[in-house]
Coordinates of C-alpha atoms and ligand atoms in Angstrom, one line a residue:
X20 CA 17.7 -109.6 218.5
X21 CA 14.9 -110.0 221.4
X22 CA 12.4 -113.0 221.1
X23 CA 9.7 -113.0 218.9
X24 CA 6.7 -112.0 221.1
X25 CA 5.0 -114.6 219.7
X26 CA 5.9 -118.0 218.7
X27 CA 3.6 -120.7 216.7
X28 CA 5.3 -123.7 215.7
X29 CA 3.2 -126.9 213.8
X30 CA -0.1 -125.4 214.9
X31 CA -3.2 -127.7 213.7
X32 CA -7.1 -126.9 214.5
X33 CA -9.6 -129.7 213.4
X34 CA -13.6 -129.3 213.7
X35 CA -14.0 -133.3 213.8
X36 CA -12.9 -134.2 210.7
X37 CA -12.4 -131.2 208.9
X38 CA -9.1 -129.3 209.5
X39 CA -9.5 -125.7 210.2
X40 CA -5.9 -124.9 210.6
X41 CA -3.2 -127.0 209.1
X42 CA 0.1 -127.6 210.4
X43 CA 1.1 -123.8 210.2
X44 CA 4.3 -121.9 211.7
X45 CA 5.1 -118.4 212.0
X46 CA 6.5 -115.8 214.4
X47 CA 5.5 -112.0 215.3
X48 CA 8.6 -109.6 217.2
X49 CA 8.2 -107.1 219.6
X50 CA 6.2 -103.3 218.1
X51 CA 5.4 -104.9 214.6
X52 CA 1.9 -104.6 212.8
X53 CA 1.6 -108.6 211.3
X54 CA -1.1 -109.3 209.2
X55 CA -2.7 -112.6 208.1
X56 CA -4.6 -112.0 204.7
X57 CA -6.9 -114.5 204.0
X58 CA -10.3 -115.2 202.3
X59 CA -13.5 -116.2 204.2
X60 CA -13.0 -119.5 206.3
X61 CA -8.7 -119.6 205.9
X62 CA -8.5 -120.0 209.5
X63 CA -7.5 -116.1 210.7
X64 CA -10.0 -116.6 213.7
X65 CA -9.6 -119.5 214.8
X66 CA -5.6 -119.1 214.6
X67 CA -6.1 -116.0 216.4
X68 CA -8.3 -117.5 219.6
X69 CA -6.1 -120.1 220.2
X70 CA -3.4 -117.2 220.5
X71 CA -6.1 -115.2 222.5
X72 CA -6.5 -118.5 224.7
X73 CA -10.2 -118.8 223.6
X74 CA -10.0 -122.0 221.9
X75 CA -7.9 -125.1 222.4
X76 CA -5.8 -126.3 219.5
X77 CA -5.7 -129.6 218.6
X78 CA -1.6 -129.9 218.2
X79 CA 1.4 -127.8 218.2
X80 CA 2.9 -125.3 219.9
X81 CA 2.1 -121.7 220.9
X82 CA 3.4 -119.5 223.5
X83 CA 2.7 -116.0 223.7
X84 CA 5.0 -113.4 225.5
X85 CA 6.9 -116.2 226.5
X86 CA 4.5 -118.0 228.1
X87 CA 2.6 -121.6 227.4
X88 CA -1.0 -121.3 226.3
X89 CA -1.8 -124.2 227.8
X90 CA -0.4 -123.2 230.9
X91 CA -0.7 -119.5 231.4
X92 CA -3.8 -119.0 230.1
X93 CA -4.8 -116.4 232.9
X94 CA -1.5 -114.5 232.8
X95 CA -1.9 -114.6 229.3
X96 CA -5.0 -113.1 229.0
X97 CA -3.8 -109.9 231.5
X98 CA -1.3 -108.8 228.8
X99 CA -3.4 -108.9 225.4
X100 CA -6.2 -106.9 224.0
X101 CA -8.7 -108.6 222.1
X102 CA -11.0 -106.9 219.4
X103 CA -13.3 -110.0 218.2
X104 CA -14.3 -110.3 214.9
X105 CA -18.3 -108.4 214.7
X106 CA -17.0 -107.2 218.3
X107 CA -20.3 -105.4 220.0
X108 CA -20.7 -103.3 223.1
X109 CA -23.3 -102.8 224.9
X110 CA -25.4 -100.5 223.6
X111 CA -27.2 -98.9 226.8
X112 CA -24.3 -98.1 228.2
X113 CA -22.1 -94.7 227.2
X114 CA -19.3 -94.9 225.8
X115 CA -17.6 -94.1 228.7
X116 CA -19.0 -96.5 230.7
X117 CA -18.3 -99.3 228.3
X118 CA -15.2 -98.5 228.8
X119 CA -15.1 -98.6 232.7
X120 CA -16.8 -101.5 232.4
X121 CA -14.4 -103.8 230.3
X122 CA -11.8 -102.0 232.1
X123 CA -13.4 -103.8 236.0
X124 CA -12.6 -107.0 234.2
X125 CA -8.4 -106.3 234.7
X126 CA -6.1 -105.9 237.8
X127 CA -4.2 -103.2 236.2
X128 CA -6.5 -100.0 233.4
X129 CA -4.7 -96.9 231.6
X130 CA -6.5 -93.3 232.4
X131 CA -9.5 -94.0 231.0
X132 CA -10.2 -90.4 229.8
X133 CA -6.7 -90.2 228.4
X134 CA -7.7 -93.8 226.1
X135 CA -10.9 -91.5 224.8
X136 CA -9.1 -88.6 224.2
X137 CA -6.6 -90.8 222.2
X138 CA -9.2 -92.4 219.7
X139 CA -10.8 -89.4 219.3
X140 CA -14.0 -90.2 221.3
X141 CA -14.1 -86.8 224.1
X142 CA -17.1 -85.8 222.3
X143 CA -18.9 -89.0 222.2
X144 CA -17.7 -89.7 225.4
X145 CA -21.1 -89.3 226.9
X146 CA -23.2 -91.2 224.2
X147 CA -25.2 -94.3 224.0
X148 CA -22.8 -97.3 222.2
X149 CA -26.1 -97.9 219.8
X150 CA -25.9 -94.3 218.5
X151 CA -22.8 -94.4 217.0
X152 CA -21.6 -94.6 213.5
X153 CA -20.1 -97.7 212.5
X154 CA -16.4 -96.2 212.8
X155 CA -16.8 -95.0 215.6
X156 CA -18.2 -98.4 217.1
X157 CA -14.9 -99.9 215.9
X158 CA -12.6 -97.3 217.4
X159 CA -14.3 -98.0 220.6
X160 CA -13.8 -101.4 220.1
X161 CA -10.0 -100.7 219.6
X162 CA -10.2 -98.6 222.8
X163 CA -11.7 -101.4 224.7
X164 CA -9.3 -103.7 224.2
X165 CA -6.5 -101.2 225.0
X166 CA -7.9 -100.9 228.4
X167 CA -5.7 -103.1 230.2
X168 CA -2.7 -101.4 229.0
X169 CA -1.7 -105.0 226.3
X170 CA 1.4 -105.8 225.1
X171 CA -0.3 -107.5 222.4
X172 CA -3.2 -106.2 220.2
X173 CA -5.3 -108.6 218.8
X174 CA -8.0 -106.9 215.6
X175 CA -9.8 -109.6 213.8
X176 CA -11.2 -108.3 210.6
X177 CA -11.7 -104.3 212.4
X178 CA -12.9 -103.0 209.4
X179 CA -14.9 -105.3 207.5
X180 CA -18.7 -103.8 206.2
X181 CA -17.3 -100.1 207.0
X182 CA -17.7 -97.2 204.3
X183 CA -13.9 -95.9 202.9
X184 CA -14.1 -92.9 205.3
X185 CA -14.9 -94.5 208.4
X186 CA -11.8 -97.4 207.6
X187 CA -9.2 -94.7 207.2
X188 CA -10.2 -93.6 210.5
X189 CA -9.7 -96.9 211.8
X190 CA -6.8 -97.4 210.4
X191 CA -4.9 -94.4 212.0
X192 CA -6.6 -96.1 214.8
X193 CA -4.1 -98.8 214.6
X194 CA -1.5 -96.7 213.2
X195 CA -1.6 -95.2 216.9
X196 CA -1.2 -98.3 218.4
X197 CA 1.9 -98.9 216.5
X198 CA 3.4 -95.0 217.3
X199 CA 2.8 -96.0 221.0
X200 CA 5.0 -99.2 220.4
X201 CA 2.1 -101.9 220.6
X202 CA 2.4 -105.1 218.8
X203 CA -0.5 -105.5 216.5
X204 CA -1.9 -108.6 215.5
X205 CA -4.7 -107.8 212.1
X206 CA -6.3 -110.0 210.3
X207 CA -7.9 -108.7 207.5
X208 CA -9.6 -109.7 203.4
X209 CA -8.4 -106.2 202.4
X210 CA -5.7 -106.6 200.5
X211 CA -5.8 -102.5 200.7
X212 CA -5.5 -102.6 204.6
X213 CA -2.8 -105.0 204.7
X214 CA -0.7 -102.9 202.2
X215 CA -1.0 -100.0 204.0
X216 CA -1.2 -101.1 207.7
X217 CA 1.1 -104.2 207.9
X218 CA 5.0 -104.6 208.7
X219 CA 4.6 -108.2 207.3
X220 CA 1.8 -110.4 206.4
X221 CA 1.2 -113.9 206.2
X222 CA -0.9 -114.8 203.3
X223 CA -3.2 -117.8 204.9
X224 CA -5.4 -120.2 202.5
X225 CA -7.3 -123.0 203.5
X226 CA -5.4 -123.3 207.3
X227 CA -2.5 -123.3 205.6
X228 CA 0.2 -120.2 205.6
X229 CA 1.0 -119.6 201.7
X230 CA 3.7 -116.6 202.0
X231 CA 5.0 -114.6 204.1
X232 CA 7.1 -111.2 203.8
X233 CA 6.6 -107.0 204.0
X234 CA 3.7 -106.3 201.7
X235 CA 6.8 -104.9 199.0
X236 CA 8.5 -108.4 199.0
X237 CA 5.3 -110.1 198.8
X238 CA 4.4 -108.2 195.7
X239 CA 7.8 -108.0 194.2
X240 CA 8.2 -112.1 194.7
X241 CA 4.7 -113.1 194.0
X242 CA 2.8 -109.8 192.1
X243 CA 3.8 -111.3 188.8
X244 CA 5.5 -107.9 187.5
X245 CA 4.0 -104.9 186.6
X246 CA 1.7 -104.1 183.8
X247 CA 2.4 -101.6 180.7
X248 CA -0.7 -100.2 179.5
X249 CA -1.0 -98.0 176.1
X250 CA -4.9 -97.0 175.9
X251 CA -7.3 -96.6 173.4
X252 CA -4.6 -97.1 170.4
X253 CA -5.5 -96.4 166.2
X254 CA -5.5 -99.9 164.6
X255 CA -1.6 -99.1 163.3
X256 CA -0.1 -98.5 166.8
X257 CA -1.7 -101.7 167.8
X258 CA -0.3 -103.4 165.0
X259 CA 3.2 -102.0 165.2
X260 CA 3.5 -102.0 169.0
X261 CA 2.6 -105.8 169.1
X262 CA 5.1 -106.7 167.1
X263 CA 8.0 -104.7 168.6
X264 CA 7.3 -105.5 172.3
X265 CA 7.8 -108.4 173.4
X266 CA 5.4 -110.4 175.6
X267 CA 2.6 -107.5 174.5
X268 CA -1.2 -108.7 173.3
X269 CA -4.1 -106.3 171.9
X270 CA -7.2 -105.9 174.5
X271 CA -10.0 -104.2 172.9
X272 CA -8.2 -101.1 171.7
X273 CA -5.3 -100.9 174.9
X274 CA -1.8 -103.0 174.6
X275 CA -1.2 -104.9 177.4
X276 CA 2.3 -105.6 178.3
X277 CA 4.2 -107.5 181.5
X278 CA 6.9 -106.2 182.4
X279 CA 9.9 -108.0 182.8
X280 CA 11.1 -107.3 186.5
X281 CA 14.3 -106.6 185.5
X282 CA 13.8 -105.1 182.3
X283 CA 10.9 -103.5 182.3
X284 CA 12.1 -99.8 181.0
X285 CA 13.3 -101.4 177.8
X286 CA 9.6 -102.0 176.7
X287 CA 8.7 -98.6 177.4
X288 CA 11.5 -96.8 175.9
X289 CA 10.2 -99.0 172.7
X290 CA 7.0 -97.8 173.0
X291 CA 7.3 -94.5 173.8
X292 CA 9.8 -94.5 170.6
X293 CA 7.4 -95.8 168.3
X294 CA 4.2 -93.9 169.8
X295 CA 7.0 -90.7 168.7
X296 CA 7.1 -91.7 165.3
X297 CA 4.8 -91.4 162.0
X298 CA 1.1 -90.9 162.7
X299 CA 0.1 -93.0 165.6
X300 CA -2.4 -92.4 168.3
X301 CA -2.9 -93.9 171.4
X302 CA -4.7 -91.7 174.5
X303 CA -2.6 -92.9 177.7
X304 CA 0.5 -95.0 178.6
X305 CA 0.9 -95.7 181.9
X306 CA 3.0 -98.5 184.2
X307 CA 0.0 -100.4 186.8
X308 CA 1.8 -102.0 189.7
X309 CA 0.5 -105.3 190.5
X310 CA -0.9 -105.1 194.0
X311 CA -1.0 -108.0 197.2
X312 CA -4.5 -109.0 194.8
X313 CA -2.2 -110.5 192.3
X314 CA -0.3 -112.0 195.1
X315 CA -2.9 -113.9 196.4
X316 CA -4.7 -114.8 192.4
X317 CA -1.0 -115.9 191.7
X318 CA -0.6 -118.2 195.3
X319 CA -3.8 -119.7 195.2
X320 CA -5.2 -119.2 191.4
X321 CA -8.3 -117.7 193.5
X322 CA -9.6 -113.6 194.2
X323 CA -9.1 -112.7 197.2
X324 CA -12.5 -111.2 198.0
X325 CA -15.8 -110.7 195.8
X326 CA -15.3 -106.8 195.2
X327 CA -11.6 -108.0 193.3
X328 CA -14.1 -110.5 190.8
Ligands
LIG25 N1 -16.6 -123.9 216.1 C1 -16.5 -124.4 214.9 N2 -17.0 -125.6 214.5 C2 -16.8 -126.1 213.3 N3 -16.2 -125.5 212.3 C3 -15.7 -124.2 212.5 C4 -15.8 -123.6 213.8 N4 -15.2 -122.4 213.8 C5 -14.8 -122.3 212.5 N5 -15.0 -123.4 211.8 C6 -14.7 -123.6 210.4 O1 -13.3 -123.5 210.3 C7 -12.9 -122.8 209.1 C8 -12.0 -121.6 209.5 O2 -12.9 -120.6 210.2 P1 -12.3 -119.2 210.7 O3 -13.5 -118.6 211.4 O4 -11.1 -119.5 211.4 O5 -12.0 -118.5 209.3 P2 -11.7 -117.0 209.0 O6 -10.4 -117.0 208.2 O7 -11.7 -116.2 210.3 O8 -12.9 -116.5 208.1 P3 -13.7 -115.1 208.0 O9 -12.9 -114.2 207.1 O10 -15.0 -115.5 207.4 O11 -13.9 -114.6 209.4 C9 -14.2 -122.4 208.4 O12 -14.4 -123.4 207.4 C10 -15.2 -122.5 209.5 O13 -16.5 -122.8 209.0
LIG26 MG1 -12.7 -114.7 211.0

């Protein structure tokens, strides 16, 4: 086993009184995507710029690729790429030349050209930063803070107020980071995101880590089991598949069942068996998976974001 690239131990962050972070400890290894999920205000950011040597923390201990925050802050800063939450570039500059330009700020670039080529950017290569579409603003954002060639990628929140089209593309962004054996460092409110892009996640509330495993653990540990759902069901299958399956409740017209984790094909067998006999009618049966959402309404008895209300 190599060393975890980075190691957080007892971290705290107060803002005068009021504790931002709260005594949290975690680890990320070498080529791993790690989330932290978290609501507005949890404490991704400021967690994440004391990593990124931007803030100071108030206790604990941090080092990243082996070295002291405290002490190495320069060296430190050499070896990661930071995307800041709402990053911007500027926008009378190409996006060539915003590249070249973050790229003076290092002692060591990548082929610039072959970084645009990479995210998809040759054609846009040559256009103003304030023309471009949101996505593409982001993926240049992602190629900006590849420019030093990091060991580390930091993306705070990369696809927050994009449309569904330009987040995929984003996200095979970072899937390309992760191919070309980066370690990524996302924080994100998508439960969605962190399902599909993350090799664990830390579920953060409050400053305070509430969970932590691969988004399949999470969900298996936490998600509360998965849902049986018999739709738009005659009064007698209702009535009859209440009182054979246990755990079952009438909502509107569907049956809603939890599944036992364990056992959960035993309800279904019943159900489908019953829905087989005399003259029932339902429309739809179907299993629902309970999703990194349930995690989090389950951890913290609060939704993770607005949309999920
Ligand atoms: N410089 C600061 N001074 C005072 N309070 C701050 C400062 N920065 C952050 N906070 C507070 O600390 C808490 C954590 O903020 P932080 O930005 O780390 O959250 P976040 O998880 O990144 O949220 P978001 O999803 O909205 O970006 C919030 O309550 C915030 O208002
Ligand atoms: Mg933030």
């Amino acid at each position: 086993m190599t060393e975890p690239v980075i190691k957080v131990d007892a971290l705290v962050k107060k803002y005068g009184n009021f504790m931002a972070v709260d005594g949290i400890s975690f680890t990320v290894d070498q080529g791993e995507v790690f989330a932290f999920l978290g609501p507005n205000g949890a404490g991704k950011t400021t967690t994440v710029e004391i990593l990124e040597t931007l803030r100071t923390p108030t206790s604990g201990s941090v080092s990243v690729l082996g070295m002291d925050i405290r002490r190495q802050e320069q060296k430190i800063k050499q070896k990661v790429g930071v995307m800041p939450q709402s990053f911007n570039a500027f926008d009378w500059l190409t996006v060539r030349e915003n590249i070249e330009y973050f790229g003076s700020m290092y002692s060591k670039t990548v082929d610039i050209d072959h970084l645009i080529e990479t995210f998809g950017l040759k054609d846009k290569r040559r256009e103003l930063f304030k023309n471009l579409s949101g996505g593409l603003k982001q993926r240049v954002g992602i190629a900006l803070a590849l420019v030093n060639d990091p060991d580390i990628v930091f993306l705070d929140e990369p696809t927050t107020g994009l449309d569904p089209r330009a987040r995929r593309d984003v996200w095979e962004a970072v899937r390309e980071l992760k191919n070309r054996g980066k370690t990524v460092f996302l924080t994100t409110h998508y439960m969605d995101e962190a399902y599909y892009l993350a090799d664990r996640i830390d579920v953060i509330f409050k400053g305070k880590i509430v969970a932590e495993g691969t988004p399949e653990d999470l969900i298996n540990k936490y998600g509360g089991g998965n849902t049986l759902i018999i739709r738009d069901c005659c009064e007698k299958a209702r009535e009859q598949l209440v009182r054979a399956i246990p755990g079952s409740r009438i909502s509107g017209s569907d049956i809603l069942t939890k599944l036992p984790p364990e056992d959960g094909m035993a309800s279904i067998a019943k159900a489908v068996s019953i829905l087989n006999n005399g003259d029932l009618s339902c429309k739809e049966i179907y299993v629902k998976k309970s999703t990194l959402e349930d995690v989090f309404l389950n951890l913290t008895g609060e939704k993770l974001t607005e949309e999920a209300s």
